[in-house]
Coordinates of C-alpha atoms and ligand atoms in Angstrom, one line a residue:
X239 CA 11.0 1.6 10.5
X240 CA 14.0 2.5 8.5
X241 CA 14.1 6.2 9.0
X242 CA 17.2 6.5 6.8
X243 CA 15.4 5.0 3.8
X244 CA 12.6 7.4 4.3
X245 CA 15.1 10.2 4.5
X246 CA 16.7 9.1 1.2
X247 CA 13.3 9.3 -0.6
X248 CA 12.7 12.7 1.0
X249 CA 16.2 13.9 0.0
X250 CA 15.5 13.1 -3.6
X251 CA 12.4 15.2 -3.6
X252 CA 14.0 18.0 -1.6
X253 CA 17.0 18.2 -3.9
X254 CA 14.9 17.9 -7.0
X255 CA 12.6 20.8 -6.1
X256 CA 15.5 23.0 -5.0
X257 CA 16.9 22.7 -8.5
X258 CA 13.4 23.4 -9.9
X259 CA 13.3 26.5 -7.7
X260 CA 16.4 27.8 -9.4
X261 CA 15.1 26.9 -12.9
X262 CA 11.9 28.8 -12.1
X263 CA 13.8 31.9 -11.0
X264 CA 16.0 31.9 -14.1
X265 CA 12.9 31.2 -16.3
X266 CA 14.3 27.9 -17.7
X267 CA 10.8 26.6 -16.6
X268 CA 8.1 29.0 -17.6
X269 CA 4.9 27.1 -16.6
X270 CA 3.0 27.1 -13.4
X271 CA 4.9 24.8 -11.0
X272 CA 4.0 23.5 -7.6
X273 CA 6.9 22.7 -5.3
X274 CA 6.6 20.0 -2.6
X275 CA 9.3 21.4 -0.5
X276 CA 8.5 21.1 3.2
X277 CA 6.0 18.3 2.6
X278 CA 8.3 15.5 1.4
X279 CA 8.1 13.2 4.4
X280 CA 4.5 12.4 3.7
X281 CA 5.1 10.6 0.4
X282 CA 8.5 9.4 1.4
X283 CA 7.1 7.6 4.5
X284 CA 4.0 6.3 2.8
X285 CA 6.1 4.9 -0.1
X286 CA 8.7 3.3 2.2
X287 CA 5.9 1.8 4.3
X288 CA 3.8 0.3 1.5
X289 CA 6.8 -1.1 -0.4
X290 CA 7.9 -2.6 3.0
X291 CA 4.5 -4.3 3.1
X292 CA 5.2 -5.8 -0.4
X293 CA 2.4 -3.7 -1.9
X294 CA 2.6 -1.9 -5.2
X295 CA -0.4 0.5 -4.9
X296 CA -2.2 2.6 -7.4
X297 CA -1.6 6.2 -6.6
X298 CA -3.7 9.2 -7.4
X299 CA -2.0 12.5 -6.9
X300 CA -2.8 16.2 -7.2
X301 CA -1.1 19.3 -8.4
X302 CA 1.6 19.4 -5.7
X303 CA 2.9 16.0 -6.7
X304 CA 6.7 16.0 -7.4
X305 CA 7.5 14.4 -4.1
X306 CA 4.8 11.7 -4.5
X307 CA 6.0 10.9 -8.0
X308 CA 9.7 10.7 -6.9
X309 CA 9.0 8.9 -3.6
X310 CA 7.1 6.2 -5.5
X311 CA 10.1 5.7 -7.8
X312 CA 8.7 7.7 -10.8
X313 CA 11.5 8.2 -13.3
X314 CA 13.5 11.4 -12.6
X315 CA 14.6 12.0 -16.2
X316 CA 11.0 11.9 -17.4
X317 CA 9.9 14.4 -14.8
X318 CA 12.7 16.8 -15.8
X319 CA 11.6 16.5 -19.4
X320 CA 8.0 17.0 -18.4
X321 CA 8.8 20.3 -16.6
X322 CA 10.8 21.3 -19.7
X323 CA 7.7 20.7 -21.9
X324 CA 9.3 17.9 -23.9
X325 CA 7.5 15.0 -25.6
X326 CA 9.7 12.6 -23.7
X327 CA 8.2 13.9 -20.4
X328 CA 6.1 11.6 -18.2
X329 CA 3.0 13.2 -19.5
X330 CA 4.3 13.7 -23.0
X331 CA 5.2 17.3 -22.1
X332 CA 1.5 18.2 -22.1
X333 CA 0.7 18.0 -18.4
X334 CA 3.5 20.0 -16.7
X335 CA 4.0 20.2 -13.0
X336 CA 0.3 19.9 -12.0
X337 CA -0.4 16.7 -14.0
X338 CA 2.6 14.5 -13.8
X339 CA 2.0 10.7 -14.0
X340 CA 3.7 7.4 -14.5
X341 CA 2.2 4.5 -16.3
X342 CA 5.1 2.3 -15.1
X343 CA 4.5 3.1 -11.4
X344 CA 0.7 3.3 -11.6
X345 CA 0.7 7.0 -10.7
X346 CA -2.4 8.6 -12.2
X347 CA -1.9 12.3 -13.0
X348 CA -4.3 15.1 -12.0
X349 CA -6.7 16.9 -14.3
X350 CA -6.5 20.2 -12.4
X351 CA -9.9 20.3 -10.8
X352 CA -9.3 20.3 -7.1
X353 CA -10.3 17.0 -5.4
X354 CA -11.4 15.3 -8.6
X355 CA -8.8 12.6 -8.0
X356 CA -10.7 11.4 -5.0
X357 CA -14.0 10.2 -6.7
X358 CA -11.8 8.9 -9.6
X359 CA -9.6 6.9 -7.1
X360 CA -12.6 5.5 -5.3
X361 CA -14.3 4.4 -8.5
X362 CA -11.0 2.9 -9.6
X363 CA -10.6 1.0 -6.3
X364 CA -14.2 -0.1 -6.3
X365 CA -13.6 -1.7 -9.7
X366 CA -10.1 -3.1 -9.2
X367 CA -10.1 -3.8 -5.4
X368 CA -6.4 -3.1 -5.6
X369 CA -4.6 -1.2 -2.8
X370 CA -5.1 2.5 -3.7
X371 CA -3.7 5.7 -2.2
X372 CA -5.2 9.1 -3.0
X373 CA -3.5 12.4 -2.0
X374 CA -5.4 15.6 -1.6
X375 CA -4.7 19.0 -0.1
X376 CA -6.6 20.3 2.9
X377 CA -8.6 22.6 0.6
X378 CA -9.3 20.0 -2.1
X379 CA -10.8 17.9 0.7
X380 CA -13.5 20.5 1.0
X381 CA -15.0 19.7 -2.4
X382 CA -18.4 18.1 -2.1
X383 CA -17.6 15.2 -4.5
X384 CA -14.7 14.2 -2.2
X385 CA -17.1 13.7 0.7
X386 CA -19.6 11.6 -1.3
X387 CA -16.8 9.4 -2.6
X388 CA -15.4 8.8 0.9
X389 CA -18.9 7.6 2.0
X390 CA -18.9 5.1 -0.8
X391 CA -15.4 3.8 0.0
X392 CA -16.5 3.3 3.6
X393 CA -19.7 1.6 2.7
X394 CA -17.8 -0.8 0.4
X395 CA -14.8 -1.2 2.8
X396 CA -12.4 -0.5 -0.1
X397 CA -8.7 -1.0 0.3
X398 CA -8.0 2.7 0.0
X399 CA -5.9 5.2 2.0
X400 CA -7.0 8.8 1.9
X401 CA -4.0 11.1 2.5
X402 CA -4.8 14.7 3.3
X403 CA -1.6 16.8 2.9
X404 CA -2.7 19.5 5.4
X405 CA -0.5 22.5 4.9
X406 CA -3.2 24.7 6.4
X407 CA -3.4 26.7 3.2
X408 CA -5.6 27.1 0.1
X409 CA -3.1 29.2 -1.9
X410 CA -2.9 31.8 1.0
X411 CA -6.2 31.3 2.8
X412 CA -5.8 29.5 6.2
X413 CA -8.0 26.7 7.2
X414 CA -9.6 28.5 10.1
X415 CA -11.0 31.1 7.7
X416 CA -12.5 28.4 5.5
X417 CA -14.1 25.9 7.9
X418 CA -14.7 24.8 11.5
X419 CA -14.4 21.1 10.9
X420 CA -11.6 18.6 10.4
X421 CA -11.2 15.8 7.9
X422 CA -10.4 13.0 10.4
X423 CA -13.8 13.8 12.1
X424 CA -15.5 13.6 8.7
X425 CA -13.9 10.2 8.1
X426 CA -15.1 9.0 11.5
X427 CA -18.7 10.3 10.7
X428 CA -18.5 8.0 7.7
X429 CA -17.5 5.1 10.0
X430 CA -14.0 5.0 8.8
X431 CA -10.8 5.2 10.8
X432 CA -9.5 8.8 10.6
X433 CA -6.5 10.3 12.3
X434 CA -5.0 13.8 12.7
X435 CA -1.2 13.4 12.9
X436 CA 2.0 15.2 12.2
X437 CA 4.4 14.4 9.3
X438 CA 6.9 12.7 11.6
X439 CA 7.8 9.6 9.7
X440 CA 7.4 7.3 12.8
X441 CA 3.9 8.7 13.4
X442 CA 2.8 8.2 9.8
X443 CA 4.2 4.7 9.7
X444 CA 2.4 3.8 12.9
X445 CA -1.0 5.0 11.7
X446 CA -0.7 2.9 8.5
X447 CA -1.2 -0.2 10.6
X448 CA -4.6 -1.2 9.1
X449 CA -4.0 0.3 5.7
X450 CA -5.7 -1.7 2.9
X451 CA -7.6 -4.0 5.3
X452 CA -10.2 -1.2 5.3
X453 CA -10.4 2.4 4.2
X454 CA -8.5 4.9 6.4
X455 CA -7.9 8.6 6.3
X456 CA -4.8 10.3 7.6
X457 CA -4.9 14.0 7.9
X458 CA -1.2 14.8 8.0
X459 CA -0.2 18.3 9.2
X460 CA 2.7 19.6 7.3
X461 CA 4.4 22.9 6.2
X462 CA 4.7 24.3 2.7
X463 CA 8.0 26.1 2.5
X464 CA 7.6 28.0 -0.7
X465 CA 4.9 29.8 -2.6
X466 CA 1.7 28.0 -3.7
X467 CA 3.0 28.2 -7.3
X468 CA 6.4 29.3 -8.6
X469 CA 9.6 30.2 -6.7
X470 CA 9.2 32.4 -3.6
X471 CA 9.1 32.2 0.1
X472 CA 6.0 33.1 2.2
X473 CA 7.5 32.6 5.6
X474 CA 11.3 32.3 6.3
X475 CA 10.8 30.8 9.7
X476 CA 8.4 28.0 8.9
X477 CA 9.1 24.6 10.5
X478 CA 11.1 22.3 8.2
X479 CA 10.8 18.5 8.8
X480 CA 13.7 17.8 6.4
X481 CA 16.1 19.9 8.5
X482 CA 14.7 18.3 11.7
X483 CA 15.3 14.8 10.4
X484 CA 18.7 15.7 9.1
X485 CA 19.7 16.9 12.5
X486 CA 18.3 13.8 14.2
X487 CA 20.0 11.3 11.9
X488 CA 23.3 13.1 11.9
X489 CA 26.3 13.0 9.6
X490 CA 25.0 10.0 7.5
X491 CA 21.9 12.1 6.6
X492 CA 24.1 15.0 5.6
X493 CA 26.1 12.7 3.4
X494 CA 22.9 11.3 1.7
X495 CA 21.8 14.9 1.2
X496 CA 25.1 15.9 -0.5
X497 CA 25.3 12.8 -2.7
X498 CA 21.6 13.1 -3.7
X499 CA 22.2 16.8 -4.5
X500 CA 25.0 15.9 -6.9
X501 CA 23.0 13.2 -8.5
X502 CA 20.0 15.4 -9.1
X503 CA 22.1 18.4 -10.4
X504 CA 23.8 16.1 -12.8
X505 CA 20.5 14.7 -14.1
X506 CA 19.3 18.2 -14.7
X507 CA 22.5 19.3 -16.4
X508 CA 22.5 16.2 -18.7
X509 CA 18.9 16.9 -19.8
X510 CA 19.5 20.7 -20.3
X511 CA 22.6 20.0 -22.3
X512 CA 20.4 18.1 -24.8
X513 CA 18.5 21.3 -25.8
Ligands
TPP670 C1 -12.4 23.1 -8.3 C2 -11.3 24.1 -8.3 N1 -11.4 25.2 -7.6 C3 -10.3 26.1 -7.6 C4 -9.1 25.8 -8.2 C5 -7.9 26.7 -8.1 N2 -6.9 26.2 -7.2 C6 -5.9 25.4 -7.6 S1 -5.0 24.8 -6.3 C7 -5.9 25.6 -5.2 C8 -5.6 25.4 -3.7 C9 -5.4 24.0 -3.4 O1 -5.2 23.9 -2.0 P1 -4.9 22.4 -1.4 O2 -5.9 21.5 -1.9 O3 -4.9 22.6 0.1 O4 -3.5 22.0 -1.9 P2 -2.1 22.8 -1.7 O5 -2.0 23.7 -2.9 O6 -2.2 23.5 -0.4 O7 -1.1 21.7 -1.7 C10 -6.9 26.3 -5.8 C11 -8.0 27.1 -5.0 C12 -9.0 24.5 -8.9 N3 -7.9 24.1 -9.5 N4 -10.1 23.7 -8.9
MG671 MG1 -3.4 23.1 1.3

């Protein structure tokens, strides 16, 4: 796997949301905003892997979706405009952070009801039989309609990948307070392959081996670096996959990080100058 290409995608998301963090603090952005920081390697690896397979999937995202949108090559300028509430935004300035989408990239925006994207994605995949990826949080996965839809996907052997971005949190409530079961076990109970893995890109790529031949579920353990919504820090010492990968890949990754930072900052500046 090209770990550097994955890093490039992750770097775009990281740098993008770091600018958004500042824009939230100085109130340039005044809407509820959900940062992907800390969780970027999930979408970055999935996108790099499926594009490497020559597949252009349909993608259903949820509220914490900036990294998914950018990793799957969603247009950065349209995302900036969306966060600024402009008509030229990817959801006509009406969706905001929680409901970004891209017609060009087959990214379907979220309606705000936790987990609703899962039955919608399954129904879509049942109709189209096109490779489909659906992202959900570990708390959204608990909604009853998610589980029924998974059963149907398994019964019909749909080409769908269920991605659980398991940051262990529902806003601030940890998983152990909410439930005593795990999503990969639920998938297996539905006779589907289900795996509980880390957000190490090599591990994610490896577990995509049978993706789209049959339904699979990857419960990917990850870490949310910032608040559930808005710009703040819950835990200064939380593990950061991005920094870990940067260290591992060395100076070339640092260079990619710096170049991407400039590119993203310039894109923001250009859009803000238009006001
Ligand atoms: C059906 C429903 N219940 C509650 C909410 C309020 N709510 C929005 S996001 C959220 C937590 C989502 O947690 P998770 O799915 O794990 O995603 P994360 O924010 O951790 O990425 C809650 C409770 C909602 N939007 N929809
Ligand atoms: Mg969560």
